[in-house]
Short mmCIF file of C-alpha atoms in Angstrom, two decimals:
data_model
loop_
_atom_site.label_atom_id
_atom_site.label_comp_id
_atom_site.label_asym_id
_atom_site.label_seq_id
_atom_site.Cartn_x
_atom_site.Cartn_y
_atom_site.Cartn_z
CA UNK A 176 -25.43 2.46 -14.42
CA UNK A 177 -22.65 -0.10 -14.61
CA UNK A 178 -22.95 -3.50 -13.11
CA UNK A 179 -20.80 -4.66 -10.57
CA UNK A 180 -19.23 -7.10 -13.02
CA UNK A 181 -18.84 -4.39 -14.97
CA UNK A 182 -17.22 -2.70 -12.70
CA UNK A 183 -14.67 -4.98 -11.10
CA UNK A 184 -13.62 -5.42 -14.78
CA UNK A 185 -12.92 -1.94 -15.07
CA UNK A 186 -10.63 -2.17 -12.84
CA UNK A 187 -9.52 -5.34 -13.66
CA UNK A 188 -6.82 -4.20 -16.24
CA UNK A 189 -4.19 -6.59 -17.81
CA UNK A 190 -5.05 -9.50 -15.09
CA UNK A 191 -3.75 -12.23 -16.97
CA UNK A 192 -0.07 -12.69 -15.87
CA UNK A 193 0.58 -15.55 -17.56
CA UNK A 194 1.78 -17.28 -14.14
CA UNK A 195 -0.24 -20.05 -13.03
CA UNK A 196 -3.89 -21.12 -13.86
CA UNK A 197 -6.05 -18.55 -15.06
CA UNK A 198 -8.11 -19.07 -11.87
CA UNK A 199 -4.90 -18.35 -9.62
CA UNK A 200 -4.19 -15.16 -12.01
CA UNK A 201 -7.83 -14.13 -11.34
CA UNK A 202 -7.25 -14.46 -7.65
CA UNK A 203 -4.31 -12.36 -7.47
CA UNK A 204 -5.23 -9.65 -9.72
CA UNK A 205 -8.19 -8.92 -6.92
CA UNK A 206 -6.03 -8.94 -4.27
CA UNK A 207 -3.68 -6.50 -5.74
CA UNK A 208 -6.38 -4.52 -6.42
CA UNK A 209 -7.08 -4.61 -2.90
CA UNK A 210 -3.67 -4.20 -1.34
CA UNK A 211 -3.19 -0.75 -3.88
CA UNK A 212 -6.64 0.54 -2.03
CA UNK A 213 -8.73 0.73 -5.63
CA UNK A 214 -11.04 -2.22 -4.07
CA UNK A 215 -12.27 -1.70 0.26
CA UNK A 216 -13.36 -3.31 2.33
CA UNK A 217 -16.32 -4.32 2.27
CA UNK A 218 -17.05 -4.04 -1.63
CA UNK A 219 -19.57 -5.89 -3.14
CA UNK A 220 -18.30 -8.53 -5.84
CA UNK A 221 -20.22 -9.84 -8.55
CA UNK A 222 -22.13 -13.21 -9.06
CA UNK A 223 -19.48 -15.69 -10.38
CA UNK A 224 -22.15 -15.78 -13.28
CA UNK A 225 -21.88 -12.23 -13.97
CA UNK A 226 -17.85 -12.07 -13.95
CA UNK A 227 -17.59 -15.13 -15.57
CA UNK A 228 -19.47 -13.05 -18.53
CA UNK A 229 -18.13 -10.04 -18.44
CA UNK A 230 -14.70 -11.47 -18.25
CA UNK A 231 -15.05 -14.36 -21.43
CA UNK A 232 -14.53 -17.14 -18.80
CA UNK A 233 -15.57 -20.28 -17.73
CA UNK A 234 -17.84 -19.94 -14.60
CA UNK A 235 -15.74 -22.84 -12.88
CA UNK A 236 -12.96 -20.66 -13.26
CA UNK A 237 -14.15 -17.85 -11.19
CA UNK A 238 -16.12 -20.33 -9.07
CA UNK A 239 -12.07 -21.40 -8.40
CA UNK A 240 -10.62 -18.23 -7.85
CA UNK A 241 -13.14 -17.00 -5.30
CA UNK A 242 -13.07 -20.30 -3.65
CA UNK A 243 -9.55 -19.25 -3.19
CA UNK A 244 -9.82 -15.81 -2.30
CA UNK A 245 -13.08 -17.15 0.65
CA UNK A 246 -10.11 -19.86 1.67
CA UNK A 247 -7.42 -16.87 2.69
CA UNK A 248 -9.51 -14.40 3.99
CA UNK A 249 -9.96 -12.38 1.42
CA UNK A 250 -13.58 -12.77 0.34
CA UNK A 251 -16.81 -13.02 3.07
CA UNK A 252 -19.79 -14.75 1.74
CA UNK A 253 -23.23 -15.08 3.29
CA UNK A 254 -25.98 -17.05 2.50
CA UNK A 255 -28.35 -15.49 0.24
CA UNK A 256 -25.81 -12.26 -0.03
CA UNK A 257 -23.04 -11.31 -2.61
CA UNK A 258 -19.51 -11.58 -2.34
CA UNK A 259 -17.75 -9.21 -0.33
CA UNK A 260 -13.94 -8.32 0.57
CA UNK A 261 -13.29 -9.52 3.37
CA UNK A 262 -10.84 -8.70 6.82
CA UNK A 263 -7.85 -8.81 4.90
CA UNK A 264 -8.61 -5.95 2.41
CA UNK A 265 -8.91 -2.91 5.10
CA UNK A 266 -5.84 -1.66 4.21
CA UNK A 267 -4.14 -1.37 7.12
CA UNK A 268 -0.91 0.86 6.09
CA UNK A 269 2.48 -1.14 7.63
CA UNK A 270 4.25 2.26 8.99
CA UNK A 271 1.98 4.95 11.10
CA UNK A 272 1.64 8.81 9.36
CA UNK A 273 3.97 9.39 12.28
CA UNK A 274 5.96 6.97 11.64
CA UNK A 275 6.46 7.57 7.77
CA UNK A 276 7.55 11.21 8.57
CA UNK A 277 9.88 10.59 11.47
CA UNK A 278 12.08 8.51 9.24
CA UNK A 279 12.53 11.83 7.20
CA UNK A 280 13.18 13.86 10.00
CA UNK A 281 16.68 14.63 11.93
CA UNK A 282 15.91 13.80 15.05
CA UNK A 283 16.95 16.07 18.63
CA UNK A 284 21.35 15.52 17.58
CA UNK A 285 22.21 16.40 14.33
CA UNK A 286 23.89 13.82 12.45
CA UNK A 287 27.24 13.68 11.12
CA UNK A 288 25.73 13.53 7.76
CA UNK A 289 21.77 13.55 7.15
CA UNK A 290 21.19 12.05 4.09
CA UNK A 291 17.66 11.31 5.82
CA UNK A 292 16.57 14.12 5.12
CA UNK A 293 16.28 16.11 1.70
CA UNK A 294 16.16 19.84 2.45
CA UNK A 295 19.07 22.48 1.36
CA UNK A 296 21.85 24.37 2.99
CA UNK A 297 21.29 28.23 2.13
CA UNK A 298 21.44 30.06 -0.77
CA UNK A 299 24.30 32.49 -0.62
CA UNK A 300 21.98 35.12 -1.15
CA UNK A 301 20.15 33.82 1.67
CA UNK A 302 23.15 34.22 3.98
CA UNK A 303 23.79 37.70 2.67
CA UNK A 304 20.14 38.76 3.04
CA UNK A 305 20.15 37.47 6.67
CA UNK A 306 23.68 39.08 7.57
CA UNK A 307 22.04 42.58 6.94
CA UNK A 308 18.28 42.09 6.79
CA UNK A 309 17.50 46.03 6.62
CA UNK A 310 19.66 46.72 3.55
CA UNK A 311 18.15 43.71 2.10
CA UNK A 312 14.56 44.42 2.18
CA UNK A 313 14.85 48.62 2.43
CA UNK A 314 14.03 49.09 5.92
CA UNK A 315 13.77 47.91 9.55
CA UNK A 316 12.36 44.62 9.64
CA UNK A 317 10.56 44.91 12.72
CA UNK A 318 7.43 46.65 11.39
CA UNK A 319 3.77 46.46 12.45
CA UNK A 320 2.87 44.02 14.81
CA UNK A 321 4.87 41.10 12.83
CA UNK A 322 2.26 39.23 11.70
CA UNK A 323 0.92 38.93 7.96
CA UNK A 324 -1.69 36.15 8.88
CA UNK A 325 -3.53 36.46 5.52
CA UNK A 326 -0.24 36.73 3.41
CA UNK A 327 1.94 39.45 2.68
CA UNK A 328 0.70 41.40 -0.83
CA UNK A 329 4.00 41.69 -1.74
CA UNK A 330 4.83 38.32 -1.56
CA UNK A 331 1.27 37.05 -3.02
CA UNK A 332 2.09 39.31 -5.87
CA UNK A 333 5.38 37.92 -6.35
CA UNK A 334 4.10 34.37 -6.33
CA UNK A 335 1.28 35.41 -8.24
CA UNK A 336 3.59 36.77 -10.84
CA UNK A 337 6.28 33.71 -10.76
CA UNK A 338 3.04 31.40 -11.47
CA UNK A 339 2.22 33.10 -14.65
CA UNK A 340 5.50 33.11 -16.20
CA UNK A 341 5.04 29.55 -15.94
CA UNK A 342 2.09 29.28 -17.54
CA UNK A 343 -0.56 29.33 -14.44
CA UNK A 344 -3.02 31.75 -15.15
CA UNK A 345 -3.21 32.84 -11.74
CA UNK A 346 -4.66 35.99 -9.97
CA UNK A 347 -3.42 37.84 -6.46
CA UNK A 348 -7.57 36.32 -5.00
CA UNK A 349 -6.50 32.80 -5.89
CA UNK A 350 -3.08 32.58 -3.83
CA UNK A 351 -2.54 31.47 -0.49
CA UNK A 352 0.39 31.79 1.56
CA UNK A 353 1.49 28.81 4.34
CA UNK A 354 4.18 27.93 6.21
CA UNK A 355 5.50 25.86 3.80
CA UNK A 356 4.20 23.70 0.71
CA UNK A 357 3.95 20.75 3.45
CA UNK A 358 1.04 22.67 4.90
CA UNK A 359 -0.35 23.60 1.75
CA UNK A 360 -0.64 20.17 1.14
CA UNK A 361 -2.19 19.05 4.90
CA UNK A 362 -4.30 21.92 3.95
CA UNK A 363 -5.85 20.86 1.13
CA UNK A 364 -6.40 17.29 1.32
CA UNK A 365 -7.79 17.76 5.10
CA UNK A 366 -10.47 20.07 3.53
CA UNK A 367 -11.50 18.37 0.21
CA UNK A 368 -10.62 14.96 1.41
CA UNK A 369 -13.38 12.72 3.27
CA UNK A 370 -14.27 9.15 3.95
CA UNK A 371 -16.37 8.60 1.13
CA UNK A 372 -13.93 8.48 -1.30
CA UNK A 373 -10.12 7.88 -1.44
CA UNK A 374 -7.31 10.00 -2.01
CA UNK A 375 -5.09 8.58 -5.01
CA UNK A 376 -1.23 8.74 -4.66
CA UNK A 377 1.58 7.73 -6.47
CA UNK A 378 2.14 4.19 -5.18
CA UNK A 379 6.01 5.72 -4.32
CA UNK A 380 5.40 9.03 -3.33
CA UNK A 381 6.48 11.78 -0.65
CA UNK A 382 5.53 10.50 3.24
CA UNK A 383 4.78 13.97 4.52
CA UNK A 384 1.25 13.64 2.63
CA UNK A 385 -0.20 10.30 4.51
CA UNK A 386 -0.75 12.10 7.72
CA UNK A 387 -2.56 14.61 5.68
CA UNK A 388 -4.58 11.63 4.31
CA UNK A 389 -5.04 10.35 7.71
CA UNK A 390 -6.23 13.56 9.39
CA UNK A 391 -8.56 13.68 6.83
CA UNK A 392 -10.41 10.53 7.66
CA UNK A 393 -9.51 8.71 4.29
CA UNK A 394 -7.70 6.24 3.04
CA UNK A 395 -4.47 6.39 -0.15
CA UNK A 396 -5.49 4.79 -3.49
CA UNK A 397 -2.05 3.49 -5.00
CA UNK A 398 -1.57 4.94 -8.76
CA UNK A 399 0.90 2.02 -10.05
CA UNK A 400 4.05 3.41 -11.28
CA UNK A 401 6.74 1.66 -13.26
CA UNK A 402 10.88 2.68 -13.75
CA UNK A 403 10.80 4.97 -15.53
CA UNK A 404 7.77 6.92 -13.31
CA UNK A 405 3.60 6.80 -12.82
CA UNK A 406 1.97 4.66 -15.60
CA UNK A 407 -0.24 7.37 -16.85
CA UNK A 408 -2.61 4.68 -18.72
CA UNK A 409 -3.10 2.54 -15.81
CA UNK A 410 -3.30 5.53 -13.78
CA UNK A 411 -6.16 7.25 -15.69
CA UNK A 412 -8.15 4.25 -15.92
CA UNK A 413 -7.89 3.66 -12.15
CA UNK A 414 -8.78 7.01 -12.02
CA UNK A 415 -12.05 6.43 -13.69
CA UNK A 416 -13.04 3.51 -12.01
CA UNK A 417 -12.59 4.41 -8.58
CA UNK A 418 -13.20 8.07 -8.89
CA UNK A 419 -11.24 9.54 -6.11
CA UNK A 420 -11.93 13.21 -4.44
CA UNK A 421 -8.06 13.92 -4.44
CA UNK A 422 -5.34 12.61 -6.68
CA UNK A 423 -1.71 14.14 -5.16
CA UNK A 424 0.96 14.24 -7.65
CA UNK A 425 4.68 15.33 -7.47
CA UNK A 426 6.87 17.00 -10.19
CA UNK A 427 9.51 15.79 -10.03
CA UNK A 428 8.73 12.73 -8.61
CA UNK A 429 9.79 12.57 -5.04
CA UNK A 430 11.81 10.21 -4.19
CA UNK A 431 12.14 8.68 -8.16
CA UNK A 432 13.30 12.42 -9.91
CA UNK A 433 11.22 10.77 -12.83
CA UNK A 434 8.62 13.34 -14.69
CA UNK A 435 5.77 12.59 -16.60
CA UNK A 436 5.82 13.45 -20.65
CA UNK A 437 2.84 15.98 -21.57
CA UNK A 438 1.11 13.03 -23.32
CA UNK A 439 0.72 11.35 -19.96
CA UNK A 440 0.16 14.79 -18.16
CA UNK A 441 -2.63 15.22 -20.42
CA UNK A 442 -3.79 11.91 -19.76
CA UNK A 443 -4.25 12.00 -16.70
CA UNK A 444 -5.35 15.48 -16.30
CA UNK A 445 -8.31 14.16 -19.33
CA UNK A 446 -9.30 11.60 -16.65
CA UNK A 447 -9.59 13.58 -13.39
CA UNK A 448 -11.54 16.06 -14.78
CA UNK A 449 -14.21 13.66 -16.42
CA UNK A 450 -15.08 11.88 -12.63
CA UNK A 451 -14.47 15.28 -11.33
CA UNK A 452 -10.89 14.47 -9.17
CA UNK A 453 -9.01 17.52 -7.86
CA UNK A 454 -5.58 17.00 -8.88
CA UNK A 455 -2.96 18.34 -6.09
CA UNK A 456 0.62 19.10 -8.40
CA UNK A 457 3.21 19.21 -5.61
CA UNK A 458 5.94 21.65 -7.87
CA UNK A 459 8.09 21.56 -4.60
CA UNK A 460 11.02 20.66 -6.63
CA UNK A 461 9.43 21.27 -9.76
CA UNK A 462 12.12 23.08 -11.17
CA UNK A 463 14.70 21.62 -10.51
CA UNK A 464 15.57 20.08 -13.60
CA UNK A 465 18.73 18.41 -13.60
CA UNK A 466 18.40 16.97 -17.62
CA UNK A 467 17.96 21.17 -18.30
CA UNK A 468 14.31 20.44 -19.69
CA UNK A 469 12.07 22.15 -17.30
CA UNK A 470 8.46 20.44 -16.79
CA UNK A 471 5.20 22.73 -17.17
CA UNK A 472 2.59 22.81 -14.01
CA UNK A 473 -0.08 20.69 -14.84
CA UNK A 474 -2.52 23.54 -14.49
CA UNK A 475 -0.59 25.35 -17.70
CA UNK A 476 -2.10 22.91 -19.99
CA UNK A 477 -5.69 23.84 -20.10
CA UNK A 478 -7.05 20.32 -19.31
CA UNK A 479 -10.60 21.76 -17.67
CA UNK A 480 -9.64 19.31 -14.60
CA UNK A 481 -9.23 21.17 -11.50
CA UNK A 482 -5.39 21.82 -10.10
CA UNK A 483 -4.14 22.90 -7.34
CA UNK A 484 -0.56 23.85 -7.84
CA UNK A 485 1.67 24.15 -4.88
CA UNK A 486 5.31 25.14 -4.31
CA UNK A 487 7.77 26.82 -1.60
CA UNK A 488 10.65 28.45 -1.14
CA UNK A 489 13.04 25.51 0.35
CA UNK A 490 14.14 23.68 -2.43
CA UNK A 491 15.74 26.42 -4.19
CA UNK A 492 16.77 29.50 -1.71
CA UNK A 493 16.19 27.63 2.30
CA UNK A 494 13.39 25.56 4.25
CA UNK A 495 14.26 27.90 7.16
CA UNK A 496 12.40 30.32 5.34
CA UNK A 497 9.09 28.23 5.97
CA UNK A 498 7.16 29.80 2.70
CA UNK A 499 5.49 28.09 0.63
CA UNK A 500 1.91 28.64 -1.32
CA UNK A 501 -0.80 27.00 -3.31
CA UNK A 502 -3.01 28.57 -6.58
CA UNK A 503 -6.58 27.01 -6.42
CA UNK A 504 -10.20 29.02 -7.35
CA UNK A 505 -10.70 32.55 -5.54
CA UNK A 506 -13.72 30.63 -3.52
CA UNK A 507 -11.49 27.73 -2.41
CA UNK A 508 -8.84 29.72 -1.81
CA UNK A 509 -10.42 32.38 0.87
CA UNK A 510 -11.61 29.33 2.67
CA UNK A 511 -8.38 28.18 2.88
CA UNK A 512 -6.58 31.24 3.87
CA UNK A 513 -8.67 32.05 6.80
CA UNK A 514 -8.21 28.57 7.97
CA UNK A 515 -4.77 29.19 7.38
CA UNK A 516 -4.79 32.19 9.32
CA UNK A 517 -6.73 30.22 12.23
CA UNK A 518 -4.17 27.21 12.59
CA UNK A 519 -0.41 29.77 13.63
CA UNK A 520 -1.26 33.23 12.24
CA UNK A 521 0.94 32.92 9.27
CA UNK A 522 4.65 32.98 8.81
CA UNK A 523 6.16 35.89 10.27
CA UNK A 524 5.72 38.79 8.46
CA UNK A 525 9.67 39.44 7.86
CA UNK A 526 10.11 36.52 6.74
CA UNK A 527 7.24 37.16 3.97
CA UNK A 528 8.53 40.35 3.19
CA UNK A 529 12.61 38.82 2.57
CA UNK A 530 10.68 35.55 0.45
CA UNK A 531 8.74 38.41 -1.57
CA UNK A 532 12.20 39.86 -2.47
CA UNK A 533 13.82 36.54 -3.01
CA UNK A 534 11.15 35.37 -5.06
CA UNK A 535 10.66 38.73 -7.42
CA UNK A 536 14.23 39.81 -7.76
CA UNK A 537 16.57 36.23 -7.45
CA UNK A 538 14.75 32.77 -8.37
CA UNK A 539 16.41 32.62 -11.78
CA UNK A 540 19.52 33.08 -10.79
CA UNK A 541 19.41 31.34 -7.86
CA UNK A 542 17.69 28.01 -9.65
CA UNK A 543 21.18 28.15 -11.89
CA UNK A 544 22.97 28.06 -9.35
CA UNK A 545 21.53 25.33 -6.75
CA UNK A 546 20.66 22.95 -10.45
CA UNK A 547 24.29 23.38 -10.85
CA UNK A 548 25.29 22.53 -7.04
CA UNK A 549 22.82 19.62 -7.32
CA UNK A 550 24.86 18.11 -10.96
CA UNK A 551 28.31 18.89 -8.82
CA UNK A 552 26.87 16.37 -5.85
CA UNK A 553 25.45 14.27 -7.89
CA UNK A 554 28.64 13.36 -9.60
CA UNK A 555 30.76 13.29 -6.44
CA UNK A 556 27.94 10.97 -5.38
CA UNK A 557 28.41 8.59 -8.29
CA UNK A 558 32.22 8.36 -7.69
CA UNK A 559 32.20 7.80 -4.06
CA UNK A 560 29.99 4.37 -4.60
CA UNK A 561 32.04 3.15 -7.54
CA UNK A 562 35.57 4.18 -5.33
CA UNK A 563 33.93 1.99 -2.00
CA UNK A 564 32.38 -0.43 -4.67
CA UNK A 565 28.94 -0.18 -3.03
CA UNK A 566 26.46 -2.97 -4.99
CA UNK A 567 23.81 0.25 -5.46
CA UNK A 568 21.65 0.80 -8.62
CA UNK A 569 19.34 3.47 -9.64
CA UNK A 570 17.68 5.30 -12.65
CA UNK A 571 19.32 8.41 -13.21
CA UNK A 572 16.65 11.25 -12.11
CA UNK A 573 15.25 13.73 -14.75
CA UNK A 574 15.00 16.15 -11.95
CA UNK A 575 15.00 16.48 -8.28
CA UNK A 576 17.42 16.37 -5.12
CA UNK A 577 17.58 12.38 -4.69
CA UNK A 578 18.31 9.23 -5.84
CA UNK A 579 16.25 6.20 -5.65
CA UNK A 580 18.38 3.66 -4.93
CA UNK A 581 17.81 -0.19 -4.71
CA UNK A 582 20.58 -2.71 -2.20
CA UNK A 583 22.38 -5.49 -4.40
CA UNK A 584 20.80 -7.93 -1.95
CA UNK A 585 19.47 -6.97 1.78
CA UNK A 586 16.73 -5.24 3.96
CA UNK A 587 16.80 -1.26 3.63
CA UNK A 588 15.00 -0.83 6.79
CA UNK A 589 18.19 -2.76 8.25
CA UNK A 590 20.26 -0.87 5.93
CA UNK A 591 18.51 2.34 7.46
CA UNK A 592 18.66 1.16 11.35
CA UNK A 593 22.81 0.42 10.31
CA UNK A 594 23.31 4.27 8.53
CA UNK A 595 21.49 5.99 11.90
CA UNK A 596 24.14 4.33 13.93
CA UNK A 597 26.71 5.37 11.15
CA UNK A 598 26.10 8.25 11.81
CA UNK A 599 24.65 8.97 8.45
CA UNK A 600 20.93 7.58 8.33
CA UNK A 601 18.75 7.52 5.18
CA UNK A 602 14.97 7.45 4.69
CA UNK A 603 13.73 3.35 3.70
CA UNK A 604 11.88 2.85 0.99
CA UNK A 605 9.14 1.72 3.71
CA UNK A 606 8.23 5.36 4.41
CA UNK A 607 7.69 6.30 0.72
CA UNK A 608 5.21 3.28 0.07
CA UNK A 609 1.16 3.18 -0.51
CA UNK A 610 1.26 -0.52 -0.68
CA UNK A 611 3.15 -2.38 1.89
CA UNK A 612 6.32 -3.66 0.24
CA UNK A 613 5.97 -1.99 -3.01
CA UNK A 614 9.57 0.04 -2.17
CA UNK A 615 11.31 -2.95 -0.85
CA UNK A 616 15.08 -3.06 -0.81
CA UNK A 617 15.10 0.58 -1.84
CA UNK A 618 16.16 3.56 0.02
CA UNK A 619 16.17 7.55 -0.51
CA UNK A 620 19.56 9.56 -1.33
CA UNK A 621 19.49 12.83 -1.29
CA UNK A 622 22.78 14.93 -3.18
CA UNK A 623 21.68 18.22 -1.85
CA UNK A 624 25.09 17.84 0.15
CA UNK A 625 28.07 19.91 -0.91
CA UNK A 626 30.36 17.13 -2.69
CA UNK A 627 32.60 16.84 0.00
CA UNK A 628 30.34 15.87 2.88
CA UNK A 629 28.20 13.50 0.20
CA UNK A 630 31.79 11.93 -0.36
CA UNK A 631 31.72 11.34 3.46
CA UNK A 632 28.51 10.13 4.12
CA UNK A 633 28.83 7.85 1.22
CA UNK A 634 32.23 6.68 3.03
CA UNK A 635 30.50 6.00 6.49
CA UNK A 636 27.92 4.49 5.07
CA UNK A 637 30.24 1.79 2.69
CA UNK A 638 32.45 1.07 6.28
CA UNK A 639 29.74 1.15 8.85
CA UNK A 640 26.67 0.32 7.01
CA UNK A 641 26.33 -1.34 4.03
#
């Protein structure tokens, strides 16, 4: 069994900044640790002896740093007891669940332009299937009592079968259908997720999944990420060390559009499965890739970690829809399908029934077609802020519906407060952050706009708000 120096230095990885006295880098490196949830409140730290040892330093200089550390708040010591974080490490979030989600939410008017939020107009072949609903799916739709509470076998087939062509070695037992891949994911982190352990997120990642994490009683573990997306190495050893129940994922990376290379899938999939973390790959907008190199589901690769793969219908054909689905084991999966079943019934069953058809007989084509929607946007996007000569920067996304964009100079939760009264609001980077701050002077763009309104919205928002 590992030591408690042993493990704090497992965690402890690349401490030395090289800014200020090793005592000072020391000091900091726990606190981030801290702040990013990998160290609670509460945690027992190790003699100044023992990490002095472990860590090849001079015992003064850990004496220093947790002098420091006692001296902010950060550490509690009792006579005759160890070290323990202190008030300041409970990780109290800076924006509610609530709070997080509203900001991606329209709210009761419409805006001019929501660039707040990052869902789709329609398919046209949603619009034609809806303009004559029984030539679409062979019938009347009003059939049976209207309910498919336990999921429609056409459409579980049909997702069944989509999964496999991608590489998902998934059976009809092991699908579940839900109103939507948001409550897939409340689904499954509310039932695997618990207060002994934390859930790990991407420390940018998708705010619809913290009031999952909060319903669930625990508490986000920040996987650091860097430009160019998550830091697989630094991830994976995190993962190790503070061996969470749940690590949630997204493909692509939502807000970022980054995507992991299989050598850091791998990676990280090698890590969750040796401390026995469920991995949650959020394939929402998984396939929408906008460099043309489409990105495997992480539970194609054979890893022996345990995946549960999600997806929906809204990215690519229409939220209204409300489908969406997870693949997990057959056990895991009947549990959560009666639950399911027990929260709303199910989406109605004509809505299953047009997905099923949608799904079997028009996701390649319509995939093309949105992809090449989303490239259109994205370049009337790029010419609208050069033409209003917007200070705005960003790392062009592999994949995905938005841009991650950081302000020249400025607060984006002002910027945000300005573009509601615009008439054009945007998302802050505040409601996509594990650690407080860690999105700071960053905001979320969607391009799922046709080019002419995200010429608009970019005008508005160059005159009114910036």
């Amino acid at each position: 069994m590992l030591t408690a120096a042993q493990q704090l230095t497992a965690v402890l990885d690349h401490w030395q900044s090289g800014r200020g006295p090793l005592y000072q880098q020391l000091a900091d490196a726990i606190v981030a640790l801290a702040e990013s949830g990998s160290l609670e409140h509460g945690t027992r730290l190790p003699s100044e002896r023992a990490l002095a040892t472990e860590l090849h330093l001079s015992r003064n200089t850990v004496t220093a740093a947790y002098q420091q550390l006692r001296e902010s708040g950060w550490l509690e010591v009792k006579p005759g007891a160890a070290p323990r974080l202190g008030s300041l490490s409970r990780g109290v979030m800076a924006l509610s669940a609530q709070d997080r989600f509203s900001k991606i939410l329209t709210g009761r008017y419409e805006p001019l332009v929501a660039f707040n939020t990052a869902s789709p107009p329609p398919a046209p072949i949603v619009t034609d299937a809806l303009s004559d609903l029984p030539a679409f799916i062979g019938g009347s739709p009003a059939v049976g009592n209207g309910y498919a509470a336990l999921g429609d076998r056409d459409l579980v087939l049909a997702v069944t079968d989509h999964l496999r062509v991608q590489g998902v070695p998934a059976r009809p037992d092991e699908v579940v259908i839900t109103s939507g891949a948001q409550q897939a994911v409340w689904l499954v982190v509310t039932m695997l997720g618990g207060p002994a352990k934390p859930v790990a997120l991407e420390s940018i990642t998708y705010p619809g999944v913290f009031d999952a994490v909060h319903a669930a009683g625990t508490r986000p573990l920040a996987l650091p990420m860097r430009d160019e997306g998550l830091d697989a190495t630094a991830a994976a050893k995190l993962l190790r060390a503070s061996r969470p129940d749940l690590a949630y994922l997204t493909t692509f990376h939502n807000p970022t559009g980054t995507a992991m290379s299989d050598e850091s899938a791998l990676e990280v999939l090698h890590a969750a499965e040796a401390v026995g973390t469920t991995v949650i790959d959020d394939r929402t907008i998984g396939d929408l890739a906008l460099d043309g190199r489409p990105r495997r589901p992480l539970a194609s690769y054979g890893s022996g970690a345990s995946v549960i793969t999600v997806g929906g219908m809204s990215k690519v054909f229409w939220g209204g829809l409300r489908i969406g689905w997870l693949h997990t084991n057959a056990t895991l999966a009947a549990q959560l399908r009666h639950r399911r079943a027990a929260m709303d019934l199910g989406s109605p069953a004509m809505f299953q029934r047009i997905a099923a058809r949608l799904l079997k007989e028009h996701y390649e084509e319509t995939l093309e077609w949105r992809i090449g929607e989303l490239r259109a946007s994205l370049d009337a996007t790029r010419g609208a802020v050069a033409e209003h000569g917007l200070d705005w920067s960003w790392q062009e996304p592999d994949g995905g519906p938005s841009l991650w964009v950081e302000l020249g100079e400025g607060s984006a939760d002002r910027f945000a407060e300005r573009s509601d009264a615009a008439g054009a609001p945007v998302a802050p980077g505040s409601a996509f952050e594990v650690i407080p701050g860690a999105a700071a002077g960053h905001f979320r763009l969607p391009f799922y706009l046709p080019p002419e309104q995200m010429r608009l919205g970019i005008k508005m928002l160059a005159e009114r708000a910036a």
